[in-house]
Coordinates of C-alpha atoms in Angstrom, one line a residue:
X24 CA -14.2 92.1 7.7
X25 CA -11.9 93.9 10.1
X26 CA -9.3 96.2 8.7
X27 CA -6.1 97.0 10.6
X28 CA -5.9 100.4 8.9
X29 CA -9.2 101.3 10.5
X30 CA -7.7 100.6 13.9
X31 CA -4.7 102.8 13.0
X32 CA -6.9 105.7 11.9
X33 CA -9.4 105.3 14.9
X34 CA -6.6 105.1 17.5
X35 CA -7.3 107.9 19.9
X36 CA -3.6 108.2 20.6
X37 CA -2.6 108.7 17.0
X38 CA -5.6 110.9 16.2
X39 CA -5.0 113.1 19.2
X40 CA -1.3 113.6 18.2
X41 CA -2.5 114.8 14.8
X42 CA -5.1 117.1 16.3
X43 CA -2.6 118.4 18.8
X44 CA -0.2 119.2 16.0
X45 CA -3.0 121.0 14.1
X46 CA -3.7 123.0 17.2
X47 CA 0.1 123.9 17.4
X48 CA -0.2 125.5 13.9
X49 CA -2.6 128.0 15.5
X50 CA 0.0 128.8 18.1
X51 CA 2.9 129.0 15.7
X52 CA 2.4 132.7 14.8
X53 CA 0.9 135.6 16.6
X54 CA -2.6 136.3 15.2
X55 CA -2.3 133.0 13.2
X56 CA -6.1 132.5 13.1
X57 CA -6.6 135.9 11.4
X58 CA -3.7 135.4 9.0
X59 CA -4.9 131.9 8.0
X60 CA -8.5 133.1 7.8
X61 CA -7.5 135.8 5.3
X62 CA -5.4 133.4 3.2
X63 CA -8.1 130.7 3.2
X64 CA -11.2 132.9 2.8
X65 CA -12.6 131.9 6.2
X66 CA -13.4 133.6 9.4
X67 CA -10.9 133.6 12.2
X68 CA -13.4 131.7 14.4
X69 CA -13.8 129.0 11.8
X70 CA -10.1 128.5 11.6
X71 CA -9.8 128.4 15.4
X72 CA -12.6 125.8 15.5
X73 CA -11.0 123.7 12.8
X74 CA -7.8 123.6 14.7
X75 CA -9.3 123.0 18.1
X76 CA -8.9 119.3 19.1
X77 CA -11.9 119.7 21.5
X78 CA -14.3 120.4 18.6
X79 CA -14.4 117.2 16.6
X80 CA -17.4 118.4 14.5
X81 CA -15.0 120.8 12.8
X82 CA -12.6 119.4 10.3
X83 CA -9.4 120.9 8.8
X84 CA -9.1 120.3 5.1
X85 CA -6.0 118.9 3.5
X86 CA -5.3 121.8 1.2
X87 CA -5.9 124.3 4.1
X88 CA -3.4 122.3 6.3
X89 CA -0.8 122.4 3.5
X90 CA -1.3 126.1 3.0
X91 CA -1.0 126.7 6.8
X92 CA 2.2 124.6 7.1
X93 CA 3.8 126.3 4.1
X94 CA 3.1 129.8 5.4
X95 CA 4.3 129.1 8.9
X96 CA 7.2 126.7 8.0
X97 CA 5.8 124.6 10.9
X98 CA 5.5 121.0 9.8
X99 CA 4.6 119.2 13.0
X100 CA 1.2 118.2 11.5
X101 CA 2.9 116.6 8.5
X102 CA 5.3 114.7 10.8
X103 CA 2.5 113.4 13.0
X104 CA 0.4 112.3 10.0
X105 CA 3.4 110.4 8.6
X106 CA 4.2 108.8 12.0
X107 CA 0.5 107.7 12.3
X108 CA 0.7 106.0 9.0
X109 CA 4.1 104.4 9.5
X110 CA 6.1 106.8 7.3
X111 CA 8.8 109.4 7.9
X112 CA 8.9 112.8 6.4
X113 CA 12.5 113.9 5.6
X114 CA 13.1 117.5 4.7
X115 CA 15.3 117.8 1.6
X116 CA 16.8 120.7 -0.3
X117 CA 16.0 119.3 -3.7
X118 CA 14.2 121.3 -6.4
X119 CA 12.9 119.8 -9.7
X120 CA 15.6 122.0 -11.3
X121 CA 18.5 120.3 -9.5
X122 CA 21.6 120.8 -11.6
X123 CA 25.0 119.2 -11.5
X124 CA 27.0 116.6 -13.3
X125 CA 25.9 113.1 -12.8
X126 CA 29.2 111.9 -11.5
X127 CA 29.5 114.8 -9.0
X128 CA 26.0 114.0 -7.6
X129 CA 26.8 110.3 -7.5
X130 CA 30.0 111.0 -5.5
X131 CA 28.1 113.3 -3.1
X132 CA 25.5 110.5 -2.5
X133 CA 28.2 107.9 -2.1
X134 CA 30.1 110.0 0.4
X135 CA 27.0 110.5 2.5
X136 CA 26.4 106.7 2.5
X137 CA 29.9 106.2 3.7
X138 CA 29.5 108.9 6.4
X139 CA 26.3 107.2 7.6
X140 CA 28.0 103.8 7.7
X141 CA 31.0 105.3 9.6
X142 CA 28.8 107.0 12.1
X143 CA 26.9 103.8 12.8
X144 CA 30.2 101.8 13.1
X145 CA 31.6 104.4 15.5
X146 CA 28.4 104.2 17.6
X147 CA 28.2 100.4 17.8
X148 CA 31.9 99.8 18.3
X149 CA 31.5 99.7 22.1
X150 CA 28.1 98.0 21.9
X151 CA 26.4 101.0 23.5
X152 CA 24.5 103.7 21.6
X153 CA 24.2 107.0 23.5
X154 CA 21.6 109.7 22.7
X155 CA 24.3 111.8 21.1
X156 CA 25.3 108.9 18.9
X157 CA 21.7 108.3 17.9
X158 CA 21.3 111.9 16.9
X159 CA 24.5 111.7 14.8
X160 CA 23.3 108.5 13.1
X161 CA 19.9 110.0 12.4
X162 CA 21.4 113.2 11.0
X163 CA 23.8 111.3 8.8
X164 CA 21.0 109.0 7.6
X165 CA 18.8 112.0 6.8
X166 CA 21.6 113.7 4.9
X167 CA 22.1 110.4 2.9
X168 CA 18.4 110.4 2.0
X169 CA 18.5 114.1 0.9
X170 CA 21.5 113.3 -1.3
X171 CA 19.6 110.4 -2.8
X172 CA 16.7 112.6 -3.7
X173 CA 19.0 115.0 -5.4
X174 CA 20.6 112.1 -7.2
X175 CA 17.2 110.9 -8.5
X176 CA 16.4 114.4 -9.8
X177 CA 19.7 114.6 -11.6
X178 CA 19.2 111.1 -13.1
X179 CA 15.7 112.1 -14.3
X180 CA 17.0 115.3 -15.8
X181 CA 19.8 113.4 -17.6
X182 CA 17.3 110.7 -18.8
X183 CA 14.9 113.4 -20.1
X184 CA 17.8 115.2 -21.8
X185 CA 18.9 112.0 -23.5
X186 CA 15.4 110.5 -24.3
X187 CA 12.8 113.3 -24.0
X188 CA 10.3 114.0 -21.2
X189 CA 8.6 111.1 -19.4
X190 CA 6.7 110.6 -16.1
X191 CA 8.3 108.8 -13.2

């Protein structure tokens, strides 16, 4: 039985983009291999080998990759993995402790939806979308998504306050 997901994972183009992004982690900071090695309990050479796309016998672990991205604030590896699997990673400024009145958060989300719609309308009015307009639409859409995540957290906090803790 042939599985489409196997094709996706085996695609040299997709895999190389992920490996290249992993290699960019190494170049994201001066002496990154030494810093990562210390944090991960490995040698600097092991880290270099794990992040070298030309050494397929070495593999970068998921937890190590997360640790490296968190310490460098360089998320290209995350973005490439998402793209390879057909997802999009959207940075949000939403902590589990998000505070605010439910109505205020709803209004913020609704305003961001309106702004996204207005930005798209402005762009398609002349039936041409310029790169600048595309950037504006993408930014407005990302802001809308970030506001939605905040809205979800406030809704969950309210539900837990009203009915006790529960899992999503």
